[in-house]
């Protein structure tokens, strides 16, 4: 049986930081402008005033302190409240491909590989920049890879679901070395004008190299002992943007065309699902959760991760057992658990076990059990 390893990871980090204080200041300026513009309707009771956001709420409810974004000015402009990206000609590398190539180059360098060694590219993210041609094929060409590429979307679980496809491809022999990239330009599909969610997301791109153990040469390798995917339909996290919007004659910029959620329900329903999923997966390998050295969990909410760990271990975790990166990056959709792995794996010892786990819209949950070689 072919043994498969993660032999390198990479991280593209956007140039701009938005702190909670800056975010709240922009939101409250937007609220003041809107409330002034609609003062008559608000006074007549036909329209609700927009309530201010607060740094205290954001930090207490989520643990998020800041986020990285590709464009800051557009997001913080109270008359705009979304990023400004220049349209690119078809001949130019697309923005999603550009950040994916940046992360991919780092992952390739870490794995001691070049683009020519790669024979499959999976571009896995919660939103795609366009319908086609696939971003993965553009990235494949940009790094000089052979083989094939395709895009896939399982919302926040896109990375772990892609890792399973990569492992299967290497085991089946359809690829030798797979690049998985997760370009998450969340700033373009977050509703920055909605107080309930304006603080949640940040931009980033992660990359992972997956190959057969006998071709891997990097100094650090993680054997993938198993992967387990699960989905269960829910509309509690949703985005109705799509190619049918025009035909449906509804508002292409309507509120439901960006991210929206029932945050409380998601919190309550996903925590037990994620804990049970990880436990079941570990048991298939006869491993108890307490034998796991580190959990690299999806990064949506600090309280969620603390509860998942408590359910698994029967005690409170800490930053060593389950590192948090969401304070710095916010929720980066599918990239979150991979950033946690990328940032926090080098200190582990040979033989240590770890779990990369994502959970999100769908609902979808994906776990990857790894062992340091
Ligand atoms: N500032 C001040 N007060 C606020 C704010 C704000 N910004 N927002 C809400 N409040 C107030 C509310 O009005 C409410 O007041 P009151 O009690 O007087 O009615 C109070 O605060 C509590 O509001 P909520 O019940 O809404 O707040 P919660 O404590 O539930 O916290 C969270 C909200 C943080 C969103 C929380 O529910 C949460 O994190 N839930 C988990 C859900 C989650 O993480 N979802 C995302 C996971 S899926 C994913 O990661 C990716 C999805 C697919 C990819 C899409 C990529 C874009």
GROMACS .gro file of C-alpha atoms and ligand atoms in nm:
model
  430
    1UNK     CA    1   0.000   0.000   0.000
    2UNK     CA    2   0.142   0.340  -0.101
    3UNK     CA    3   0.214   0.557   0.199
    4UNK     CA    4   0.127   0.922   0.145
    5UNK     CA    5   0.277   1.227   0.316
    6UNK     CA    6   0.238   1.600   0.347
    7UNK     CA    7   0.587   1.717   0.251
    8UNK     CA    8   0.546   2.096   0.244
    9UNK     CA    9   0.309   2.381   0.317
   10UNK     CA   10   0.294   2.748   0.220
   11UNK     CA   11   0.101   3.057   0.326
   12UNK     CA   12   0.021   3.374   0.135
   13UNK     CA   13  -0.053   3.653   0.381
   14UNK     CA   14  -0.213   3.968   0.236
   15UNK     CA   15  -0.034   4.300   0.287
   16UNK     CA   16  -0.302   4.486   0.485
   17UNK     CA   17  -0.426   4.441   0.841
   18UNK     CA   18  -0.764   4.565   0.964
   19UNK     CA   19  -0.784   4.579   1.341
   20UNK     CA   20  -1.117   4.546   1.520
   21UNK     CA   21  -1.095   4.914   1.618
   22UNK     CA   22  -1.054   5.021   1.252
   23UNK     CA   23  -1.334   4.788   1.143
   24UNK     CA   24  -1.577   4.910   1.406
   25UNK     CA   25  -1.494   5.274   1.332
   26UNK     CA   26  -1.577   5.222   0.962
   27UNK     CA   27  -1.894   5.026   1.041
   28UNK     CA   28  -2.019   5.288   1.285
   29UNK     CA   29  -1.948   5.565   1.032
   30UNK     CA   30  -2.149   5.366   0.775
   31UNK     CA   31  -2.433   5.322   1.028
   32UNK     CA   32  -2.436   5.698   1.101
   33UNK     CA   33  -2.451   5.779   0.729
   34UNK     CA   34  -2.733   5.533   0.668
   35UNK     CA   35  -2.930   5.643   0.974
   36UNK     CA   36  -2.899   6.007   0.865
   37UNK     CA   37  -3.004   5.926   0.509
   38UNK     CA   38  -3.310   5.733   0.630
   39UNK     CA   39  -3.392   5.951   0.932
   40UNK     CA   40  -3.753   6.008   0.824
   41UNK     CA   41  -3.829   5.640   0.774
   42UNK     CA   42  -3.662   5.554   1.103
   43UNK     CA   43  -3.870   5.823   1.280
   44UNK     CA   44  -4.186   5.691   1.111
   45UNK     CA   45  -4.103   5.341   1.232
   46UNK     CA   46  -4.089   5.194   0.881
   47UNK     CA   47  -3.717   5.129   0.896
   48UNK     CA   48  -3.493   5.014   1.181
   49UNK     CA   49  -3.189   5.222   1.268
   50UNK     CA   50  -2.855   5.042   1.232
   51UNK     CA   51  -2.700   4.979   1.573
   52UNK     CA   52  -2.330   5.035   1.633
   53UNK     CA   53  -2.084   4.748   1.639
   54UNK     CA   54  -1.828   4.711   1.918
   55UNK     CA   55  -1.474   4.579   1.962
   56UNK     CA   56  -1.566   4.428   2.299
   57UNK     CA   57  -1.847   4.219   2.145
   58UNK     CA   58  -1.631   4.095   1.859
   59UNK     CA   59  -1.346   3.985   2.083
   60UNK     CA   60  -1.571   3.823   2.341
   61UNK     CA   61  -1.801   3.647   2.093
   62UNK     CA   62  -1.534   3.524   1.851
   63UNK     CA   63  -1.176   3.571   1.976
   64UNK     CA   64  -1.093   3.760   1.654
   65UNK     CA   65  -0.864   4.063   1.699
   66UNK     CA   66  -0.772   4.150   1.340
   67UNK     CA   67  -0.780   4.016   0.986
   68UNK     CA   68  -0.561   4.042   0.674
   69UNK     CA   69  -0.715   4.174   0.353
   70UNK     CA   70  -0.595   4.224  -0.002
   71UNK     CA   71  -0.762   4.567  -0.023
   72UNK     CA   72  -0.820   4.772   0.288
   73UNK     CA   73  -0.933   5.112   0.159
   74UNK     CA   74  -1.253   4.988  -0.007
   75UNK     CA   75  -1.357   4.784   0.296
   76UNK     CA   76  -1.308   5.074   0.536
   77UNK     CA   77  -1.472   5.337   0.313
   78UNK     CA   78  -1.813   5.392   0.480
   79UNK     CA   79  -1.963   5.485   0.143
   80UNK     CA   80  -1.848   5.152  -0.011
   81UNK     CA   81  -1.783   4.877   0.249
   82UNK     CA   82  -1.634   4.615   0.017
   83UNK     CA   83  -1.290   4.574  -0.141
   84UNK     CA   84  -1.185   4.737  -0.464
   85UNK     CA   85  -1.004   4.507  -0.708
   86UNK     CA   86  -0.895   4.615  -1.052
   87UNK     CA   87  -1.046   4.404  -1.328
   88UNK     CA   88  -0.773   4.210  -1.510
   89UNK     CA   89  -0.751   4.122  -1.877
   90UNK     CA   90  -0.797   3.756  -1.971
   91UNK     CA   91  -0.426   3.735  -2.053
   92UNK     CA   92  -0.328   3.836  -1.699
   93UNK     CA   93  -0.298   3.596  -1.408
   94UNK     CA   94  -0.621   3.616  -1.206
   95UNK     CA   95  -0.606   3.735  -0.845
   96UNK     CA   96  -0.701   3.395  -0.705
   97UNK     CA   97  -0.433   3.227  -0.912
   98UNK     CA   98  -0.177   3.493  -0.814
   99UNK     CA   99  -0.212   3.435  -0.441
  100UNK     CA  100  -0.228   3.059  -0.494
  101UNK     CA  101   0.098   3.066  -0.692
  102UNK     CA  102   0.262   3.262  -0.408
  103UNK     CA  103   0.157   3.004  -0.148
  104UNK     CA  104   0.236   2.716  -0.386
  105UNK     CA  105   0.595   2.836  -0.441
  106UNK     CA  106   0.653   2.836  -0.065
  107UNK     CA  107   0.505   2.488  -0.028
  108UNK     CA  108   0.714   2.357  -0.319
  109UNK     CA  109   1.030   2.506  -0.167
  110UNK     CA  110   0.948   2.346   0.170
  111UNK     CA  111   0.896   2.010  -0.003
  112UNK     CA  112   1.216   2.045  -0.210
  113UNK     CA  113   1.016   2.025  -0.532
  114UNK     CA  114   0.960   2.240  -0.840
  115UNK     CA  115   0.641   2.297  -1.036
  116UNK     CA  116   0.756   2.036  -1.287
  117UNK     CA  117   0.733   1.768  -1.016
  118UNK     CA  118   0.361   1.839  -0.967
  119UNK     CA  119   0.115   1.638  -1.175
  120UNK     CA  120  -0.216   1.739  -1.018
  121UNK     CA  121  -0.340   2.076  -0.890
  122UNK     CA  122  -0.654   2.105  -0.679
  123UNK     CA  123  -0.784   2.456  -0.620
  124UNK     CA  124  -1.019   2.416  -0.326
  125UNK     CA  125  -1.196   2.718  -0.177
  126UNK     CA  126  -1.529   2.845  -0.044
  127UNK     CA  127  -1.580   3.071  -0.348
  128UNK     CA  128  -1.436   3.074  -0.698
  129UNK     CA  129  -1.346   3.391  -0.885
  130UNK     CA  130  -1.513   3.272  -1.204
  131UNK     CA  131  -1.693   2.973  -1.347
  132UNK     CA  132  -1.426   2.868  -1.596
  133UNK     CA  133  -1.157   2.802  -1.705
  134UNK     CA  134  -1.074   2.641  -1.372
  135UNK     CA  135  -0.836   2.840  -1.154
  136UNK     CA  136  -0.651   2.512  -1.090
  137UNK     CA  137  -0.563   2.486  -1.459
  138UNK     CA  138  -0.438   2.845  -1.461
  139UNK     CA  139  -0.224   2.772  -1.153
  140UNK     CA  140  -0.101   2.447  -1.312
  141UNK     CA  141   0.026   2.646  -1.610
  142UNK     CA  142   0.172   2.927  -1.396
  143UNK     CA  143   0.390   2.691  -1.191
  144UNK     CA  144   0.486   2.472  -1.489
  145UNK     CA  145   0.308   2.160  -1.364
  146UNK     CA  146   0.195   1.868  -1.578
  147UNK     CA  147  -0.098   1.630  -1.534
  148UNK     CA  148  -0.434   1.783  -1.457
  149UNK     CA  149  -0.609   2.038  -1.234
  150UNK     CA  150  -0.961   2.106  -1.115
  151UNK     CA  151  -1.148   2.340  -0.883
  152UNK     CA  152  -1.362   2.218  -0.597
  153UNK     CA  153  -1.579   2.385  -0.336
  154UNK     CA  154  -1.693   2.239  -0.005
  155UNK     CA  155  -1.702   2.580   0.171
  156UNK     CA  156  -1.490   2.578   0.486
  157UNK     CA  157  -1.407   2.210   0.442
  158UNK     CA  158  -1.262   2.254   0.093
  159UNK     CA  159  -0.901   2.199   0.207
  160UNK     CA  160  -0.954   1.873   0.396
  161UNK     CA  161  -1.184   1.739   0.125
  162UNK     CA  162  -0.915   1.822  -0.132
  163UNK     CA  163  -0.646   1.654   0.077
  164UNK     CA  164  -0.852   1.333   0.066
  165UNK     CA  165  -0.881   1.359  -0.315
  166UNK     CA  166  -0.503   1.412  -0.333
  167UNK     CA  167  -0.431   1.112  -0.111
  168UNK     CA  168  -0.663   0.894  -0.321
  169UNK     CA  169  -0.498   1.014  -0.644
  170UNK     CA  170  -0.150   0.925  -0.515
  171UNK     CA  171  -0.268   0.586  -0.383
  172UNK     CA  172  -0.447   0.506  -0.707
  173UNK     CA  173  -0.146   0.612  -0.912
  174UNK     CA  174  -0.326   0.885  -1.110
  175UNK     CA  175  -0.080   1.142  -0.967
  176UNK     CA  176   0.258   1.130  -0.797
  177UNK     CA  177   0.273   1.476  -0.643
  178UNK     CA  178  -0.038   1.686  -0.580
  179UNK     CA  179  -0.057   2.056  -0.502
  180UNK     CA  180  -0.364   2.161  -0.302
  181UNK     CA  181  -0.424   2.538  -0.281
  182UNK     CA  182  -0.690   2.724  -0.083
  183UNK     CA  183  -0.714   3.084  -0.204
  184UNK     CA  184  -0.977   3.241   0.019
  185UNK     CA  185  -1.065   3.595  -0.089
  186UNK     CA  186  -1.337   3.611   0.175
  187UNK     CA  187  -1.341   3.993   0.176
  188UNK     CA  188  -1.525   3.987  -0.158
  189UNK     CA  189  -1.813   3.773  -0.029
  190UNK     CA  190  -1.838   3.895   0.329
  191UNK     CA  191  -2.118   4.145   0.398
  192UNK     CA  192  -1.916   4.419   0.570
  193UNK     CA  193  -2.240   4.619   0.620
  194UNK     CA  194  -2.399   4.355   0.842
  195UNK     CA  195  -2.316   4.403   1.210
  196UNK     CA  196  -2.384   4.036   1.289
  197UNK     CA  197  -2.106   3.910   1.064
  198UNK     CA  198  -1.887   4.201   0.947
  199UNK     CA  199  -1.598   4.094   1.171
  200UNK     CA  200  -1.585   3.726   1.079
  201UNK     CA  201  -1.357   3.679   0.777
  202UNK     CA  202  -1.010   3.755   0.643
  203UNK     CA  203  -0.819   3.688   0.318
  204UNK     CA  204  -0.536   3.437   0.282
  205UNK     CA  205  -0.414   3.144   0.072
  206UNK     CA  206  -0.264   2.816   0.189
  207UNK     CA  207  -0.087   2.546  -0.010
  208UNK     CA  208  -0.005   2.182   0.070
  209UNK     CA  209   0.211   1.933  -0.118
  210UNK     CA  210   0.098   1.570  -0.099
  211UNK     CA  211   0.308   1.291  -0.243
  212UNK     CA  212   0.409   0.928  -0.199
  213UNK     CA  213   0.643   0.872   0.097
  214UNK     CA  214   0.905   0.715  -0.129
  215UNK     CA  215   0.941   1.029  -0.344
  216UNK     CA  216   0.942   1.274  -0.049
  217UNK     CA  217   1.278   1.431   0.037
  218UNK     CA  218   1.185   1.721   0.267
  219UNK     CA  219   1.330   1.739   0.617
  220UNK     CA  220   0.983   1.735   0.773
  221UNK     CA  221   0.716   1.494   0.659
  222UNK     CA  222   0.376   1.400   0.793
  223UNK     CA  223   0.234   1.062   0.702
  224UNK     CA  224  -0.140   1.077   0.637
  225UNK     CA  225  -0.280   0.784   0.836
  226UNK     CA  226  -0.639   0.847   0.738
  227UNK     CA  227  -0.895   1.093   0.609
  228UNK     CA  228  -1.268   1.105   0.684
  229UNK     CA  229  -1.527   1.330   0.522
  230UNK     CA  230  -1.891   1.389   0.614
  231UNK     CA  231  -2.171   1.621   0.500
  232UNK     CA  232  -2.521   1.688   0.628
  233UNK     CA  233  -2.744   1.945   0.458
  234UNK     CA  234  -2.814   2.271   0.640
  235UNK     CA  235  -2.909   2.622   0.523
  236UNK     CA  236  -2.769   2.779   0.840
  237UNK     CA  237  -2.459   2.905   0.656
  238UNK     CA  238  -2.545   3.017   0.307
  239UNK     CA  239  -2.459   3.232   0.004
  240UNK     CA  240  -2.704   3.235  -0.290
  241UNK     CA  241  -2.476   3.410  -0.538
  242UNK     CA  242  -2.467   3.219  -0.863
  243UNK     CA  243  -2.513   3.204  -1.235
  244UNK     CA  244  -2.892   3.167  -1.211
  245UNK     CA  245  -2.941   3.500  -1.028
  246UNK     CA  246  -2.992   3.690  -1.354
  247UNK     CA  247  -3.247   3.441  -1.484
  248UNK     CA  248  -3.438   3.452  -1.156
  249UNK     CA  249  -3.488   3.826  -1.198
  250UNK     CA  250  -3.393   3.888  -0.837
  251UNK     CA  251  -3.150   4.145  -0.704
  252UNK     CA  252  -2.798   4.037  -0.805
  253UNK     CA  253  -2.664   4.246  -0.516
  254UNK     CA  254  -2.929   4.133  -0.265
  255UNK     CA  255  -2.835   4.047   0.092
  256UNK     CA  256  -2.853   3.674   0.024
  257UNK     CA  257  -2.581   3.705  -0.247
  258UNK     CA  258  -2.307   3.733   0.016
  259UNK     CA  259  -2.236   3.526   0.329
  260UNK     CA  260  -2.514   3.496   0.587
  261UNK     CA  261  -2.570   3.260   0.872
  262UNK     CA  262  -2.762   3.163   1.184
  263UNK     CA  263  -2.448   3.191   1.397
  264UNK     CA  264  -2.596   3.061   1.721
  265UNK     CA  265  -2.747   2.753   1.555
  266UNK     CA  266  -2.420   2.683   1.373
  267UNK     CA  267  -2.228   2.705   1.697
  268UNK     CA  268  -2.465   2.467   1.878
  269UNK     CA  269  -2.504   2.214   1.599
  270UNK     CA  270  -2.150   2.195   1.463
  271UNK     CA  271  -1.956   2.159   1.792
  272UNK     CA  272  -2.101   1.814   1.881
  273UNK     CA  273  -2.085   1.701   1.518
  274UNK     CA  274  -1.717   1.793   1.488
  275UNK     CA  275  -1.618   1.632   1.820
  276UNK     CA  276  -1.805   1.308   1.740
  277UNK     CA  277  -1.658   1.299   1.388
  278UNK     CA  278  -1.299   1.332   1.513
  279UNK     CA  279  -1.351   1.074   1.788
  280UNK     CA  280  -1.503   0.821   1.545
  281UNK     CA  281  -1.224   0.877   1.297
  282UNK     CA  282  -0.954   0.829   1.560
  283UNK     CA  283  -1.124   0.510   1.682
  284UNK     CA  284  -1.102   0.357   1.335
  285UNK     CA  285  -0.724   0.376   1.388
  286UNK     CA  286  -0.756   0.259   1.751
  287UNK     CA  287  -0.638   0.596   1.878
  288UNK     CA  288  -0.790   0.776   2.178
  289UNK     CA  289  -0.824   1.157   2.154
  290UNK     CA  290  -0.592   1.189   2.455
  291UNK     CA  291  -0.314   1.024   2.251
  292UNK     CA  292  -0.326   1.306   1.996
  293UNK     CA  293  -0.045   1.556   2.042
  294UNK     CA  294  -0.209   1.842   1.850
  295UNK     CA  295  -0.541   1.937   1.693
  296UNK     CA  296  -0.531   2.189   1.408
  297UNK     CA  297  -0.898   2.284   1.404
  298UNK     CA  298  -1.106   2.502   1.174
  299UNK     CA  299  -1.066   2.861   1.282
  300UNK     CA  300  -1.411   3.021   1.306
  301UNK     CA  301  -1.466   3.087   1.672
  302UNK     CA  302  -1.246   3.050   1.978
  303UNK     CA  303  -1.532   2.924   2.196
  304UNK     CA  304  -1.625   2.660   1.938
  305UNK     CA  305  -1.273   2.518   1.937
  306UNK     CA  306  -1.253   2.519   2.316
  307UNK     CA  307  -1.578   2.321   2.335
  308UNK     CA  308  -1.471   2.070   2.069
  309UNK     CA  309  -1.150   2.005   2.265
  310UNK     CA  310  -1.336   1.976   2.595
  311UNK     CA  311  -1.572   1.719   2.444
  312UNK     CA  312  -1.279   1.522   2.304
  313UNK     CA  313  -1.040   1.534   2.599
  314UNK     CA  314  -1.279   1.579   2.890
  315UNK     CA  315  -1.073   1.878   3.002
  316UNK     CA  316  -0.988   2.227   2.884
  317UNK     CA  317  -0.735   2.245   2.605
  318UNK     CA  318  -0.467   2.507   2.558
  319UNK     CA  319  -0.276   2.675   2.279
  320UNK     CA  320  -0.032   2.384   2.268
  321UNK     CA  321  -0.300   2.116   2.216
  322UNK     CA  322  -0.517   2.326   1.981
  323UNK     CA  323  -0.338   2.637   1.853
  324UNK     CA  324  -0.551   2.935   1.757
  325UNK     CA  325  -0.465   3.158   1.464
  326UNK     CA  326  -0.805   3.325   1.429
  327UNK     CA  327  -0.706   3.606   1.664
  328UNK     CA  328  -0.458   3.718   1.396
  329UNK     CA  329  -0.625   3.594   1.073
  330UNK     CA  330  -1.000   3.580   1.164
  331UNK     CA  331  -1.199   3.306   0.989
  332UNK     CA  332  -1.025   3.227   0.661
  333UNK     CA  333  -1.281   2.966   0.551
  334UNK     CA  334  -1.109   2.647   0.429
  335UNK     CA  335  -0.756   2.778   0.492
  336UNK     CA  336  -0.791   2.812   0.872
  337UNK     CA  337  -0.694   2.463   0.987
  338UNK     CA  338  -0.412   2.456   0.730
  339UNK     CA  339  -0.272   2.788   0.859
  340UNK     CA  340  -0.280   2.641   1.211
  341UNK     CA  341  -0.088   2.336   1.084
  342UNK     CA  342   0.156   2.548   0.880
  343UNK     CA  343   0.236   2.774   1.175
  344UNK     CA  344   0.239   2.513   1.451
  345UNK     CA  345   0.392   2.181   1.352
  346UNK     CA  346   0.770   2.210   1.366
  347UNK     CA  347   0.797   2.168   1.743
  348UNK     CA  348   0.638   1.821   1.739
  349UNK     CA  349   0.853   1.508   1.771
  350UNK     CA  350   0.887   1.206   1.542
  351UNK     CA  351   0.591   0.974   1.596
  352UNK     CA  352   0.360   1.246   1.730
  353UNK     CA  353   0.001   1.225   1.611
  354UNK     CA  354  -0.208   1.520   1.498
  355UNK     CA  355  -0.552   1.590   1.353
  356UNK     CA  356  -0.632   1.857   1.094
  357UNK     CA  357  -1.008   1.917   1.103
  358UNK     CA  358  -1.235   2.159   0.923
  359UNK     CA  359  -1.604   2.225   0.972
  360UNK     CA  360  -1.836   2.465   0.799
  361UNK     CA  361  -2.115   2.527   0.555
  362UNK     CA  362  -2.291   2.229   0.405
  363UNK     CA  363  -2.264   2.127   0.686
  364UNK     CA  364  -1.932   1.968   0.604
  365UNK     CA  365  -1.663   1.814   0.822
  366UNK     CA  366  -1.328   1.677   0.710
  367UNK     CA  367  -1.054   1.526   0.926
  368UNK     CA  368  -0.700   1.424   0.836
  369UNK     CA  369  -0.499   1.220   1.087
  370UNK     CA  370  -0.124   1.264   1.050
  371UNK     CA  371   0.190   1.127   1.212
  372UNK     CA  372   0.528   1.298   1.207
  373UNK     CA  373   0.796   1.088   1.032
  374LIG     N1  374  -2.133   4.447   1.794
  374LIG     C1  375  -2.202   4.458   1.909
  374LIG     N2  376  -2.306   4.377   1.940
  374LIG     C2  377  -2.342   4.284   1.850
  374LIG     C3  378  -2.275   4.268   1.726
  374LIG     C4  379  -2.168   4.355   1.699
  374LIG     N3  380  -2.097   4.348   1.586
  374LIG     N4  381  -2.333   4.169   1.656
  374LIG     C5  382  -2.433   4.122   1.734
  374LIG     N5  383  -2.439   4.191   1.850
  374LIG     C6  384  -2.533   4.174   1.961
  374LIG     C7  385  -2.666   4.118   1.914
  374LIG     O1  386  -2.753   4.221   1.873
  374LIG     C8  387  -2.715   4.049   2.038
  374LIG     O2  388  -2.772   4.144   2.127
  374LIG     P1  389  -2.896   4.108   2.220
  374LIG     O3  390  -2.850   3.998   2.310
  374LIG     O4  391  -2.924   4.236   2.290
  374LIG     O5  392  -3.004   4.063   2.126
  374LIG     C9  393  -2.588   3.995   2.104
  374LIG     O6  394  -2.482   4.075   2.052
  374LIG    C10  395  -2.561   3.850   2.073
  374LIG     O7  396  -2.573   3.827   1.931
  374LIG     P2  397  -2.556   3.686   1.866
  374LIG     O8  398  -2.644   3.588   1.937
  374LIG     O9  399  -2.571   3.698   1.718
  374LIG    O10  400  -2.402   3.661   1.898
  374LIG     P3  401  -2.328   3.529   1.927
  374LIG    O11  402  -2.287   3.528   2.068
  374LIG    O12  403  -2.398   3.409   1.875
  374LIG    O13  404  -2.195   3.548   1.840
  374LIG    C11  405  -2.105   3.471   1.635
  374LIG    C12  406  -2.206   3.561   1.700
  374LIG    C13  407  -1.965   3.516   1.675
  374LIG    C14  408  -2.120   3.478   1.484
  374LIG    C15  409  -2.122   3.328   1.684
  374LIG    O14  410  -2.257   3.289   1.677
  374LIG    C16  411  -2.042   3.228   1.606
  374LIG    O15  412  -1.923   3.241   1.584
  374LIG     N6  413  -2.104   3.120   1.567
  374LIG    C17  414  -2.036   3.016   1.494
  374LIG    C18  415  -2.075   3.027   1.354
  374LIG    C19  416  -1.957   3.030   1.265
  374LIG    O16  417  -1.844   3.034   1.303
  374LIG     N7  418  -1.991   3.025   1.138
  374LIG    C20  419  -1.895   3.022   1.039
  374LIG    C21  420  -1.852   2.881   1.027
  374LIG     S1  421  -1.861   2.827   0.867
  374LIG    C22  422  -1.731   2.890   0.802
  374LIG    O17  423  -1.636   2.910   0.873
  374LIG    C23  424  -1.733   2.926   0.662
  374LIG    C24  425  -1.867   2.924   0.596
  374LIG    C25  426  -1.859   2.894   0.452
  374LIG    C26  427  -1.756   2.975   0.383
  374LIG    C27  428  -1.803   3.111   0.350
  374LIG    C28  429  -1.685   3.203   0.349
  374LIG    C29  430  -1.724   3.348   0.344
   0.00000   0.00000   0.00000
